[in-house]
Every structure is written in C-alpha cells, then in structure tokens.
Amino acid sequence: MTVEELDASERGAFLVWRRSLARLEENDKLVLTPFEKNIDIWRQLWRVVERSDLLVMVVDARDPLFYRCPDLEVYAKELDEHKRTMLLVNKADLLPINIRKKWADYFKEHNILHVFWSAKAATAILEEKTSSGHSEVDSASLDMDTRVYGRDELLMRLQAEAKSIAAQRRTSTIKGDHEASSDSVSSVAKHVVVGFVGYPNVGKSSTINALVGEKKTGVTHTPGKTKHFQTLIISEELMLCDCPGLVFPSFSSSRHEMVSCGVLPIDRMTKHREAVQVVADRVPRDVLEQIYKITLPMPKGYESQSRPPTAAELLRAYCASRGHVSHGGQPDETRAARQILKDYIDGKIPHYELPPVATADETERREATAVAEGLTASAADESGSHDSDEQDDVVAGPPDMRDLLRDLESFDLASEGSAVAEKKPHQASQKQRRKPQRKKDRSWRVGNDDSDGSAVVRVFQKPTVSTPAVSVSGDV
C-alpha cells in the first residue's frame, strides 16, 4: 500500500467513525464529551500502538477508571493478539494503603495487569530531594501488588513483560510461516518497544523522564504539551515510545468533570462554578475548611444538613479569606476557581475514588442506615402522637401541595387587591396638591342682553390738546 492509499484509507475510516459517533449522539440522545478531532494526533497513537510490544496506559491513581480506555485495549488486541496492555497507576503515593489494596484486589479480580507508580517521587529521588532508603523501607513493607515501584523495579518489570510478549510472538511466527516472518523476528530479537499512551496531563512525559534519568520530553501542567511521538533507547534491549495525550470520547463523564480532573485546560474554561462544584461534591466540608482555613456557611434549616457546600459558598469564602476582589468590588470567583482546581489536580486537596465494588457496598450501607433512621423516626412519631393536639398536627406529615398552591394563589390575589387599593388614594392626593388656577376675567364678554352675539367694541377717543400759539419772531 502506497502512502497516498494509506492516507486516503485512514481519512475514510476516521470520517466513518466520526459520523457513527454523531449518529449515536443524535438518535440515542447521548451526551458526548469533547474529544480529539484532529486526525494527525490520532495517527500518532496508531503508529505507537503498531510498533509497541507492550502498551502502557498511564492513569491517575485517584480515579483510574476515568482515565482507562477499554476500547484502546480491544484495538491493540485486534492488531496483534500477543500485545498486552498494562495500567501504570501514577500518583499512587496520594492514596492510602487500604485504598490501594482495594484497587489492587479490583484489578486482580478483573484480570487487569497493573503497577503502582509515582513519577514525582521517582524524580525527587533522582534529584536527591528525598532519601531513597525511606522509599525502600516502605516498598519492602508491602506486597508486590500494592507497593509503589521504584525506577529500577519498573524498568525491570517493563522489560520482562515486553520480552515475554516478544517471545510468544516469535514462537507463533516460527510455527506459522518462517520465511515470511524472518525480518520481523530479527527486529524483535534486537530490542522490545514499550509504548506509553493515555489522557493528557496524567504524567506520561514525567514517567519517561524519570525512567530515562534526565529530561528528554517537555513537562508542564497544561495538557497537550507533547505534539509528536518520540522514541528513547534505554538499553540495547529496551526502547520507550512516548505518545501525545489524547482525549478519548466518552458518554459517562461531563465537560466540567474533565476540567476538574485536568484533562481539559483550566485557563480555557468558561463556566467555573460547575467545575468547582465537582470538587465541592467529592471533598468533605471539614477537609476544605481545614486546608484553606475558611469557614463555610452551614445549610439552612429546611435543607439537608449533610449536603455538600455549593460552588458559590466555597468561592466566596475563599475570596473573603484571600482578599480576591474584582474591579466592581465583587468577589473574584474566576481567580479563586482556578487556584482551587489547580490545588485539586496537584494533590493539595486529598481525594480519591473507590472501586465500583466498594462503592456499591458503601451505597448499600448508606441505604440501610437511612432505612433504620427512617424506622426510628417513624416509631418516635407514633409514640409522641398522643401527647397533645398541636403535636398531632406537626407529626401528621407534610401538608398537601394543592393546599400550599391554593394558599399561595389567595395570598397573591390579596396582595394585588391591597396594592390597587393603596394606589388610588395616592393618586387622589397628587391631584389635591395641584395649585388651583386663577379665574380669568371674562367681564368684557357680551352678556345675555338680547344682543346679536357680536363682540363689543369699545372706542376710546383721544382728547384734543389745545396749546397756546407761540409767536416766534426774530426780535427776541
């Protein structure tokens, strides 16, 4: 296949895939999250998957299932049945040991190859910011499933897994057609390739820099730093391949959840309250107050006392404690939202998600507790229902909604009538305060004296002035 034919084939398949997603979103009324629509970025992923023996999917330890893409694992198996996918659970040092144990049991139950890892801790050890002896003691005290791997341990594990995959492929090709696959067998014997894929801002480039031992790829907090895949030779037998981060399409998450998890850039968000609400829903109230040294307003009397704080309450309390004020004198919620989300992503605000099994058990426990509290409350109501008539009215239950609506309608009608009644005397008082007009003098008009109705014309005759004659002569 020529380059032009490959380009046309990839563009056609990509267009068909995009149309199928749009058809699902339109016909089934599904909400599709933002995803990568640039075919050049997808081509980087395709090339990495094609040349990799072991595909490492880097995920965040605080919510591994959110960053995992099962369809990518299926696609790798379609290309080569011997390819395997490993979950590299990054930022595992942010999880307590008991939560890490639950996730390890979940991965083992679902036959998911996984390794716990912390790129930040490994980089700190390389830069001599922390002592390596402390890390070795912690790793030795745990079993192989829950321990956080070090740099050398992870390199050995990746190389061992890739070698086993290459050996299986070599055995199958020798059995199948030795002559046609002689070139591929020789290339596999030279080195094995480990490809790193995943969402943006999950730590792929940081992991590769820690494994290499020096900065080979750019690292930043902004998602999408890596634009093209690159290969790095670790040894004569191992080669790493870094792929740009891709946002895979999903029907389960929302755009605000993707912003709060760092998949989408924080600086480009337009609605900050929705993203901060995700943080307020996941982190307990007392933890937020302790971290930021603030006091959040308590729920109202008619609200549930266990409800999480709203985004507006959290942002205003944060602005009041830090003095963030905008030009109009209002709290600068945008600045506060960006700082809170960055703290949430960097791990300053502790949070984590439980495996689905643990979440279901916790839900059942909460439902059982709620039912028990409801039964206790109903028993208490029945026992106290005969104390007094007033208590009977209170314990009887919430009022009917129709009665409430009827009361509201009568209240509105009464308020409208009173408003009209108040407006009328107000208007009359304005008329009374007007200055009375003077009566015009119409005495000159013709009276009812049997006249023809014509206007009366009064003629004033100017008297003649008689002045004595003055004789003017020249002899004066």
GROMACS .gro file of C-alpha atoms in nm:
model
  476
    1MET     CA    1   0.000   0.000   0.000
    2THR     CA    2   0.140   0.337  -0.101
    3VAL     CA    3   0.148   0.646   0.119
    4GLU     CA    4  -0.141   0.807  -0.069
    5GLU     CA    5  -0.356   0.496  -0.039
    6LEU     CA    6  -0.282   0.471   0.335
    7ASP     CA    7  -0.370   0.837   0.387
    8ALA     CA    8  -0.699   0.802   0.198
    9SER     CA    9  -0.788   0.483   0.386
   10GLU     CA   10  -0.719   0.641   0.725
   11ARG     CA   11  -0.918   0.953   0.641
   12GLY     CA   12  -1.212   0.749   0.521
   13ALA     CA   13  -1.218   0.527   0.829
   14PHE     CA   14  -1.182   0.829   1.057
   15LEU     CA   15  -1.473   1.005   0.885
   16VAL     CA   16  -1.696   0.699   0.916
   17TRP     CA   17  -1.609   0.674   1.287
   18ARG     CA   18  -1.689   1.043   1.345
   19ARG     CA   19  -2.024   1.005   1.167
   20SER     CA   20  -2.116   0.700   1.375
   21LEU     CA   21  -2.048   0.893   1.696
   22ALA     CA   22  -2.261   1.184   1.575
   23ARG     CA   23  -2.541   0.941   1.483
   24LEU     CA   24  -2.532   0.787   1.830
   25GLU     CA   25  -2.541   1.129   1.992
   26GLU     CA   26  -2.836   1.242   1.782
   27ASN     CA   27  -3.052   0.929   1.770
   28ASP     CA   28  -2.994   0.791   2.119
   29LYS     CA   29  -2.991   1.136   2.285
   30LEU     CA   30  -2.650   1.072   2.440
   31VAL     CA   31  -2.421   1.346   2.562
   32LEU     CA   32  -2.075   1.304   2.414
   33THR     CA   33  -1.784   1.468   2.593
   34PRO     CA   34  -1.527   1.674   2.398
   35PHE     CA   35  -1.265   1.455   2.234
   36GLU     CA   36  -0.972   1.486   1.996
   37LYS     CA   37  -1.094   1.557   1.642
   38ASN     CA   38  -0.754   1.610   1.476
   39ILE     CA   39  -0.664   1.309   1.266
   40ASP     CA   40  -0.291   1.388   1.288
   41ILE     CA   41  -0.296   1.332   1.666
   42TRP     CA   42  -0.479   1.002   1.617
   43ARG     CA   43  -0.214   0.895   1.365
   44GLN     CA   44   0.049   0.941   1.634
   45LEU     CA   45  -0.145   0.696   1.851
   46TRP     CA   46  -0.185   0.445   1.568
   47ARG     CA   47   0.189   0.444   1.495
   48VAL     CA   48   0.277   0.396   1.863
   49VAL     CA   49   0.032   0.106   1.904
   50GLU     CA   50   0.159  -0.060   1.587
   51ARG     CA   51   0.525  -0.061   1.685
   52SER     CA   52   0.481  -0.137   2.058
   53ASP     CA   53   0.512  -0.482   2.208
   54LEU     CA   54   0.377  -0.371   2.547
   55LEU     CA   55   0.125  -0.087   2.564
   56VAL     CA   56   0.139   0.104   2.893
   57MET     CA   57  -0.173   0.310   2.967
   58VAL     CA   58  -0.088   0.576   3.225
   59VAL     CA   59  -0.382   0.659   3.455
   60ASP     CA   60  -0.431   0.872   3.766
   61ALA     CA   61  -0.446   0.669   4.086
   62ARG     CA   62  -0.721   0.886   4.234
   63ASP     CA   63  -0.969   0.772   3.966
   64PRO     CA   64  -0.816   0.500   3.745
   65LEU     CA   65  -1.136   0.400   3.566
   66PHE     CA   66  -1.196   0.757   3.447
   67TYR     CA   67  -0.864   0.756   3.257
   68ARG     CA   68  -0.883   0.398   3.135
   69CYS     CA   69  -0.996   0.333   2.776
   70PRO     CA   70  -1.109  -0.031   2.724
   71ASP     CA   71  -1.166   0.031   2.352
   72LEU     CA   72  -0.795   0.102   2.309
   73GLU     CA   73  -0.713  -0.234   2.465
   74VAL     CA   74  -0.951  -0.404   2.221
   75TYR     CA   75  -0.790  -0.221   1.929
   76ALA     CA   76  -0.443  -0.336   2.037
   77LYS     CA   77  -0.564  -0.696   2.050
   78GLU     CA   78  -0.713  -0.663   1.701
   79LEU     CA   79  -0.376  -0.556   1.561
   80ASP     CA   80  -0.179  -0.831   1.734
   81GLU     CA   81  -0.318  -1.096   1.962
   82HIS     CA   82   0.010  -1.105   2.154
   83LYS     CA   83   0.002  -0.736   2.251
   84ARG     CA   84  -0.076  -0.670   2.614
   85THR     CA   85  -0.189  -0.356   2.794
   86MET     CA   86  -0.061  -0.258   3.136
   87LEU     CA   87  -0.216   0.004   3.363
   88LEU     CA   88   0.054   0.226   3.511
   89VAL     CA   89  -0.128   0.375   3.811
   90ASN     CA   90   0.059   0.703   3.852
   91LYS     CA   91   0.044   0.928   4.161
   92ALA     CA   92  -0.011   0.621   4.378
   93ASP     CA   93   0.162   0.792   4.670
   94LEU     CA   94  -0.150   1.009   4.709
   95LEU     CA   95  -0.359   0.702   4.802
   96PRO     CA   96  -0.377   0.549   5.150
   97ILE     CA   97  -0.256   0.192   5.175
   98ASN     CA   98  -0.603   0.050   5.240
   99ILE     CA   99  -0.747   0.223   4.931
  100ARG     CA  100  -0.452   0.099   4.726
  101LYS     CA  101  -0.527  -0.252   4.849
  102LYS     CA  102  -0.889  -0.224   4.734
  103TRP     CA  103  -0.783  -0.115   4.387
  104ALA     CA  104  -0.528  -0.397   4.369
  105ASP     CA  105  -0.799  -0.651   4.454
  106TYR     CA  106  -1.027  -0.498   4.190
  107PHE     CA  107  -0.759  -0.516   3.919
  108LYS     CA  108  -0.674  -0.873   4.013
  109GLU     CA  109  -1.039  -0.974   4.006
  110HIS     CA  110  -1.087  -0.833   3.656
  111ASN     CA  111  -0.753  -0.971   3.530
  112ILE     CA  112  -0.602  -0.627   3.467
  113LEU     CA  113  -0.223  -0.604   3.458
  114HIS     CA  114  -0.127  -0.307   3.676
  115VAL     CA  115   0.167  -0.142   3.852
  116PHE     CA  116   0.153   0.134   4.115
  117TRP     CA  117   0.397   0.413   4.042
  118SER     CA  118   0.477   0.773   4.134
  119ALA     CA  119   0.671   0.976   3.878
  120LYS     CA  120   0.702   1.271   4.114
  121ALA     CA  121   0.855   1.061   4.391
  122ALA     CA  122   1.094   0.889   4.150
  123THR     CA  123   1.205   1.225   4.010
  124ALA     CA  124   1.257   1.360   4.361
  125ILE     CA  125   1.477   1.062   4.446
  126LEU     CA  126   1.684   1.117   4.133
  127GLU     CA  127   1.728   1.484   4.223
  128GLU     CA  128   1.821   1.386   4.580
  129LYS     CA  129   1.528   1.575   4.730
  130THR     CA  130   1.423   1.275   4.937
  131SER     CA  131   1.617   0.984   5.078
  132SER     CA  132   1.592   0.661   4.880
  133GLY     CA  133   1.626   0.450   5.195
  134HIS     CA  134   1.286   0.564   5.323
  135SER     CA  135   1.125   0.463   4.995
  136GLU     CA  136   1.288   0.121   5.004
  137VAL     CA  137   1.159   0.055   5.356
  138ASP     CA  138   0.805   0.149   5.257
  139SER     CA  139   0.823  -0.067   4.945
  140ALA     CA  140   0.961  -0.366   5.132
  141SER     CA  141   0.687  -0.348   5.392
  142LEU     CA  142   0.416  -0.402   5.128
  143ASP     CA  143   0.338  -0.691   4.899
  144MET     CA  144   0.408  -0.685   4.526
  145ASP     CA  145   0.052  -0.590   4.432
  146THR     CA  146   0.023  -0.275   4.645
  147ARG     CA  147   0.380  -0.146   4.664
  148VAL     CA  148   0.481   0.167   4.476
  149TYR     CA  149   0.752   0.064   4.231
  150GLY     CA  150   1.083   0.244   4.209
  151ARG     CA  151   1.263   0.342   3.890
  152ASP     CA  152   1.482   0.031   3.859
  153GLU     CA  153   1.199  -0.201   3.956
  154LEU     CA  154   0.966  -0.055   3.696
  155LEU     CA  155   1.229  -0.080   3.423
  156MET     CA  156   1.288  -0.445   3.506
  157ARG     CA  157   0.915  -0.517   3.511
  158LEU     CA  158   0.853  -0.344   3.177
  159GLN     CA  159   1.144  -0.521   3.013
  160ALA     CA  160   1.034  -0.861   3.146
  161GLU     CA  161   0.675  -0.817   3.025
  162ALA     CA  162   0.785  -0.696   2.682
  163LYS     CA  163   1.032  -0.984   2.645
  164SER     CA  164   0.765  -1.241   2.725
  165ILE     CA  165   0.536  -1.087   2.463
  166ALA     CA  166   0.816  -1.084   2.206
  167ALA     CA  167   0.897  -1.449   2.281
  168GLN     CA  168   0.536  -1.550   2.231
  169ARG     CA  169   0.523  -1.363   1.901
  170ARG     CA  170   0.848  -1.519   1.785
  171THR     CA  171   0.723  -1.867   1.868
  172SER     CA  172   0.396  -1.815   1.682
  173THR     CA  173   0.565  -1.670   1.374
  174ILE     CA  174   0.816  -1.955   1.358
  175LYS     CA  175   0.534  -2.207   1.373
  176GLY     CA  176   0.326  -2.021   1.115
  177ASP     CA  177   0.547  -1.911   0.830
  178HIS     CA  178   0.919  -1.892   0.900
  179GLU     CA  179   1.024  -1.749   0.564
  180ALA     CA  180   0.771  -1.464   0.556
  181SER     CA  181   0.840  -1.352   0.912
  182SER     CA  182   1.220  -1.377   0.921
  183ASP     CA  183   1.263  -0.997   0.912
  184SER     CA  184   1.020  -0.932   1.198
  185VAL     CA  185   1.185  -1.199   1.413
  186SER     CA  186   1.526  -1.040   1.369
  187SER     CA  187   1.387  -0.696   1.461
  188VAL     CA  188   1.215  -0.835   1.769
  189ALA     CA  189   1.537  -1.002   1.880
  190LYS     CA  190   1.720  -0.668   1.884
  191HIS     CA  191   1.500  -0.480   2.131
  192VAL     CA  192   1.147  -0.463   2.266
  193VAL     CA  193   0.932  -0.149   2.246
  194VAL     CA  194   0.716  -0.018   2.530
  195GLY     CA  195   0.464   0.250   2.429
  196PHE     CA  196   0.312   0.500   2.673
  197VAL     CA  197  -0.040   0.624   2.594
  198GLY     CA  198  -0.323   0.788   2.786
  199TYR     CA  199  -0.510   1.109   2.855
  200PRO     CA  200  -0.334   1.446   2.867
  201ASN     CA  201  -0.175   1.558   3.194
  202VAL     CA  202  -0.160   1.214   3.356
  203GLY     CA  203   0.220   1.200   3.376
  204LYS     CA  204   0.341   1.017   3.063
  205SER     CA  205   0.629   1.253   2.991
  206SER     CA  206   0.720   1.276   3.361
  207THR     CA  207   0.731   0.896   3.379
  208ILE     CA  208   0.961   0.871   3.078
  209ASN     CA  209   1.192   1.142   3.215
  210ALA     CA  210   1.212   0.955   3.545
  211LEU     CA  211   1.288   0.625   3.369
  212VAL     CA  212   1.550   0.776   3.143
  213GLY     CA  213   1.713   0.962   3.429
  214GLU     CA  214   1.716   1.303   3.263
  215LYS     CA  215   1.477   1.543   3.096
  216LYS     CA  216   1.409   1.413   2.747
  217THR     CA  217   1.050   1.531   2.699
  218GLY     CA  218   0.880   1.858   2.788
  219VAL     CA  219   0.670   1.861   3.104
  220THR     CA  220   0.408   2.120   3.202
  221HIS     CA  221   0.083   2.146   3.395
  222THR     CA  222  -0.104   2.244   3.077
  223PRO     CA  223  -0.250   1.942   2.893
  224GLY     CA  224  -0.126   1.877   2.540
  225LYS     CA  225   0.243   1.964   2.575
  226THR     CA  226   0.360   1.666   2.369
  227LYS     CA  227   0.272   1.708   2.000
  228HIS     CA  228   0.457   1.416   1.832
  229PHE     CA  229   0.559   1.072   1.947
  230GLN     CA  230   0.927   1.010   2.014
  231THR     CA  231   1.135   0.702   2.085
  232LEU     CA  232   1.401   0.678   2.355
  233ILE     CA  233   1.650   0.391   2.376
  234ILE     CA  234   1.707   0.288   2.738
  235SER     CA  235   1.934  -0.008   2.669
  236GLU     CA  236   2.019  -0.250   2.394
  237GLU     CA  237   1.708  -0.450   2.476
  238LEU     CA  238   1.452  -0.184   2.576
  239MET     CA  239   1.313   0.118   2.388
  240LEU     CA  240   1.042   0.356   2.517
  241CYS     CA  241   0.794   0.538   2.295
  242ASP     CA  242   0.606   0.846   2.418
  243CYS     CA  243   0.270   0.926   2.256
  244PRO     CA  244   0.086   1.260   2.272
  245GLY     CA  245  -0.209   1.266   2.510
  246LEU     CA  246  -0.549   1.207   2.356
  247VAL     CA  247  -0.893   1.282   2.493
  248PHE     CA  248  -1.099   0.976   2.408
  249PRO     CA  249  -1.476   1.011   2.352
  250SER     CA  250  -1.692   0.917   2.646
  251PHE     CA  251  -2.063   0.913   2.726
  252SER     CA  252  -2.028   0.886   3.104
  253SER     CA  253  -1.832   1.195   3.212
  254SER     CA  254  -1.906   1.563   3.161
  255ARG     CA  255  -1.701   1.857   3.040
  256HIS     CA  256  -1.685   2.008   3.390
  257GLU     CA  257  -1.557   1.681   3.532
  258MET     CA  258  -1.286   1.670   3.265
  259VAL     CA  259  -1.179   2.025   3.357
  260SER     CA  260  -1.163   1.939   3.727
  261CYS     CA  261  -0.953   1.628   3.650
  262GLY     CA  262  -0.704   1.826   3.443
  263VAL     CA  263  -0.784   1.665   3.109
  264LEU     CA  264  -0.903   1.996   2.961
  265PRO     CA  265  -0.708   2.320   3.025
  266ILE     CA  266  -0.825   2.518   3.327
  267ASP     CA  267  -0.741   2.853   3.171
  268ARG     CA  268  -0.988   2.791   2.886
  269MET     CA  269  -1.291   2.712   3.099
  270THR     CA  270  -1.590   2.944   3.061
  271LYS     CA  271  -1.811   2.821   3.346
  272HIS     CA  272  -1.604   2.800   3.661
  273ARG     CA  273  -1.881   2.728   3.912
  274GLU     CA  274  -1.975   2.394   3.755
  275ALA     CA  275  -1.615   2.270   3.769
  276VAL     CA  276  -1.572   2.385   4.130
  277GLN     CA  277  -1.898   2.210   4.221
  278VAL     CA  278  -1.735   1.880   4.121
  279VAL     CA  279  -1.462   1.950   4.380
  280ALA     CA  280  -1.717   2.050   4.645
  281ASP     CA  281  -1.915   1.729   4.587
  282ARG     CA  282  -1.611   1.499   4.619
  283VAL     CA  283  -1.422   1.660   4.907
  284PRO     CA  284  -1.582   1.672   5.255
  285ARG     CA  285  -1.672   2.008   5.404
  286ASP     CA  286  -1.436   1.981   5.702
  287VAL     CA  287  -1.139   1.895   5.476
  288LEU     CA  288  -1.191   2.210   5.268
  289GLU     CA  289  -1.219   2.424   5.582
  290GLN     CA  290  -0.904   2.274   5.729
  291ILE     CA  291  -0.694   2.313   5.413
  292TYR     CA  292  -0.789   2.671   5.329
  293LYS     CA  293  -0.854   2.789   5.687
  294ILE     CA  294  -1.202   2.912   5.598
  295THR     CA  295  -1.549   2.874   5.744
  296LEU     CA  296  -1.819   2.759   5.504
  297PRO     CA  297  -2.181   2.858   5.575
  298MET     CA  298  -2.392   2.583   5.723
  299PRO     CA  299  -2.705   2.455   5.542
  300LYS     CA  300  -3.036   2.625   5.613
  301GLY     CA  301  -3.289   2.473   5.845
  302TYR     CA  302  -3.507   2.346   5.561
  303GLU     CA  303  -3.208   2.193   5.374
  304SER     CA  304  -3.035   1.862   5.428
  305GLN     CA  305  -2.767   1.906   5.692
  306SER     CA  306  -2.537   1.660   5.515
  307ARG     CA  307  -2.541   1.834   5.177
  308PRO     CA  308  -2.206   1.942   5.032
  309PRO     CA  309  -2.127   2.312   5.006
  310THR     CA  310  -2.223   2.487   4.687
  311ALA     CA  311  -1.966   2.630   4.449
  312ALA     CA  312  -2.079   2.985   4.526
  313GLU     CA  313  -2.033   2.933   4.901
  314LEU     CA  314  -1.684   2.785   4.855
  315LEU     CA  315  -1.568   3.053   4.612
  316ARG     CA  316  -1.699   3.344   4.819
  317ALA     CA  317  -1.549   3.209   5.138
  318TYR     CA  318  -1.214   3.161   4.961
  319CYS     CA  319  -1.223   3.514   4.815
  320ALA     CA  320  -1.310   3.663   5.152
  321SER     CA  321  -1.017   3.489   5.322
  322ARG     CA  322  -0.766   3.575   5.047
  323GLY     CA  323  -0.896   3.921   4.959
  324HIS     CA  324  -0.963   3.844   4.592
  325VAL     CA  325  -1.183   4.127   4.466
  326SER     CA  326  -1.265   4.218   4.106
  327HIS     CA  327  -1.287   4.567   3.961
  328GLY     CA  328  -1.654   4.607   4.050
  329GLY     CA  329  -1.597   4.526   4.416
  330GLN     CA  330  -1.740   4.174   4.378
  331PRO     CA  331  -1.552   3.855   4.477
  332ASP     CA  332  -1.314   3.744   4.201
  333GLU     CA  333  -1.457   3.394   4.164
  334THR     CA  334  -1.269   3.317   3.842
  335ARG     CA  335  -0.931   3.361   4.007
  336ALA     CA  336  -1.040   3.160   4.310
  337ALA     CA  337  -1.179   2.879   4.091
  338ARG     CA  338  -0.852   2.843   3.901
  339GLN     CA  339  -0.649   2.820   4.220
  340ILE     CA  340  -0.885   2.565   4.379
  341LEU     CA  341  -0.885   2.348   4.066
  342LYS     CA  342  -0.504   2.357   4.045
  343ASP     CA  343  -0.479   2.251   4.410
  344TYR     CA  344  -0.728   1.972   4.338
  345ILE     CA  345  -0.526   1.842   4.043
  346ASP     CA  346  -0.183   1.875   4.207
  347GLY     CA  347  -0.294   1.678   4.514
  348LYS     CA  348  -0.303   1.958   4.771
  349ILE     CA  349  -0.670   1.872   4.825
  350PRO     CA  350  -0.678   1.499   4.911
  351HIS     CA  351  -0.943   1.299   4.729
  352TYR     CA  352  -0.982   0.957   4.571
  353GLU     CA  353  -1.247   0.732   4.420
  354LEU     CA  354  -1.327   0.383   4.542
  355PRO     CA  355  -1.358   0.079   4.315
  356PRO     CA  356  -1.710   0.002   4.189
  357VAL     CA  357  -1.749  -0.292   4.429
  358ALA     CA  358  -1.656  -0.083   4.730
  359THR     CA  359  -1.883   0.196   4.610
  360ALA     CA  360  -2.177  -0.045   4.583
  361ASP     CA  361  -2.117  -0.179   4.934
  362GLU     CA  362  -2.097   0.171   5.071
  363THR     CA  363  -2.420   0.264   4.893
  364GLU     CA  364  -2.598  -0.036   5.043
  365ARG     CA  365  -2.465   0.057   5.386
  366ARG     CA  366  -2.590   0.412   5.347
  367GLU     CA  367  -2.932   0.292   5.232
  368ALA     CA  368  -2.956   0.055   5.528
  369THR     CA  369  -2.861   0.336   5.764
  370ALA     CA  370  -3.119   0.565   5.609
  371VAL     CA  371  -3.389   0.299   5.638
  372ALA     CA  372  -3.300   0.238   6.003
  373GLU     CA  373  -3.313   0.610   6.076
  374GLY     CA  374  -3.647   0.636   5.899
  375LEU     CA  375  -3.792   0.349   6.105
  376THR     CA  376  -3.663   0.504   6.427
  377ALA     CA  377  -3.810   0.841   6.338
  378SER     CA  378  -4.148   0.688   6.249
  379ALA     CA  379  -4.158   0.495   6.578
  380ALA     CA  380  -4.080   0.811   6.770
  381ASP     CA  381  -4.355   0.995   6.586
  382GLU     CA  382  -4.610   0.727   6.669
  383SER     CA  383  -4.515   0.724   7.037
  384GLY     CA  384  -4.543   1.101   7.067
  385SER     CA  385  -4.856   1.140   6.859
  386HIS     CA  386  -5.093   1.123   7.161
  387ASP     CA  387  -4.923   1.392   7.370
  388SER     CA  388  -5.116   1.696   7.250
  389ASP     CA  389  -5.329   1.818   6.965
  390GLU     CA  390  -5.057   2.053   6.845
  391GLN     CA  391  -4.806   1.771   6.822
  392ASP     CA  392  -5.061   1.568   6.628
  393ASP     CA  393  -5.076   1.844   6.369
  394VAL     CA  394  -4.698   1.860   6.343
  395VAL     CA  395  -4.639   1.484   6.326
  396ALA     CA  396  -4.921   1.432   6.079
  397GLY     CA  397  -4.680   1.479   5.791
  398PRO     CA  398  -4.608   1.740   5.531
  399PRO     CA  399  -4.904   1.944   5.402
  400ASP     CA  400  -5.062   1.870   5.071
  401MET     CA  401  -4.910   2.054   4.776
  402ARG     CA  402  -5.253   2.153   4.647
  403ASP     CA  403  -5.329   2.330   4.973
  404LEU     CA  404  -4.998   2.513   4.954
  405LEU     CA  405  -5.064   2.625   4.597
  406ARG     CA  406  -5.415   2.739   4.694
  407ASP     CA  407  -5.275   2.940   4.981
  408LEU     CA  408  -5.018   3.098   4.754
  409GLU     CA  409  -5.284   3.195   4.499
  410SER     CA  410  -5.503   3.353   4.765
  411PHE     CA  411  -5.202   3.536   4.902
  412ASP     CA  412  -5.117   3.671   4.556
  413LEU     CA  413  -5.475   3.786   4.496
  414ALA     CA  414  -5.491   3.956   4.835
  415SER     CA  415  -5.161   4.130   4.779
  416GLU     CA  416  -5.271   4.253   4.434
  417GLY     CA  417  -5.601   4.391   4.576
  418SER     CA  418  -5.424   4.570   4.858
  419ALA     CA  419  -5.175   4.719   4.613
  420VAL     CA  420  -5.458   4.857   4.395
  421ALA     CA  421  -5.635   4.996   4.700
  422GLU     CA  422  -5.319   5.171   4.807
  423LYS     CA  423  -5.260   5.325   4.467
  424LYS     CA  424  -5.599   5.502   4.443
  425PRO     CA  425  -5.568   5.739   4.742
  426HIS     CA  426  -5.212   5.802   4.640
  427GLN     CA  427  -5.328   5.932   4.303
  428ALA     CA  428  -5.602   6.145   4.466
  429SER     CA  429  -5.352   6.308   4.697
  430GLN     CA  430  -5.143   6.409   4.397
  431LYS     CA  431  -5.445   6.585   4.240
  432GLN     CA  432  -5.521   6.768   4.563
  433ARG     CA  433  -5.172   6.906   4.582
  434ARG     CA  434  -5.206   7.080   4.246
  435LYS     CA  435  -5.208   7.459   4.254
  436PRO     CA  436  -5.561   7.599   4.183
  437GLN     CA  437  -5.591   7.801   3.865
  438ARG     CA  438  -5.693   8.166   3.868
  439LYS     CA  439  -6.031   8.254   3.725
  440LYS     CA  440  -5.993   8.457   3.413
  441ASP     CA  441  -6.167   8.794   3.388
  442ARG     CA  442  -6.437   8.749   3.128
  443SER     CA  443  -6.637   9.058   3.216
  444TRP     CA  444  -6.566   9.210   2.879
  445ARG     CA  445  -6.773   8.944   2.708
  446VAL     CA  446  -7.125   9.017   2.595
  447GLY     CA  447  -7.392   8.925   2.846
  448ASN     CA  448  -7.741   8.793   2.781
  449ASP     CA  449  -7.893   9.128   2.696
  450ASP     CA  450  -8.070   9.034   2.369
  451SER     CA  451  -7.773   9.125   2.158
  452ASP     CA  452  -7.665   8.959   1.836
  453GLY     CA  453  -7.373   8.791   2.000
  454SER     CA  454  -7.110   9.000   1.835
  455ALA     CA  455  -6.814   9.120   2.032
  456VAL     CA  456  -6.838   9.459   2.195
  457VAL     CA  457  -6.603   9.714   2.054
  458ARG     CA  458  -6.507   9.989   2.288
  459VAL     CA  459  -6.381  10.305   2.127
  460PHE     CA  460  -6.166  10.543   2.322
  461GLN     CA  461  -6.150  10.894   2.176
  462LYS     CA  462  -5.829  11.073   2.243
  463PRO     CA  463  -5.895  11.429   2.372
  464THR     CA  464  -5.752  11.714   2.169
  465VAL     CA  465  -5.478  11.913   2.331
  466SER     CA  466  -5.504  12.294   2.282
  467THR     CA  467  -5.164  12.455   2.310
  468PRO     CA  468  -5.126  12.834   2.304
  469ALA     CA  469  -4.987  12.972   1.990
  470VAL     CA  470  -4.628  13.080   2.022
  471SER     CA  471  -4.515  13.355   1.807
  472VAL     CA  472  -4.163  13.326   1.704
  473SER     CA  473  -4.003  13.634   1.576
  474GLY     CA  474  -3.658  13.729   1.501
  475ASP     CA  475  -3.655  14.003   1.766
  476VAL     CA  476  -3.638  13.811   2.090
   0.00000   0.00000   0.00000
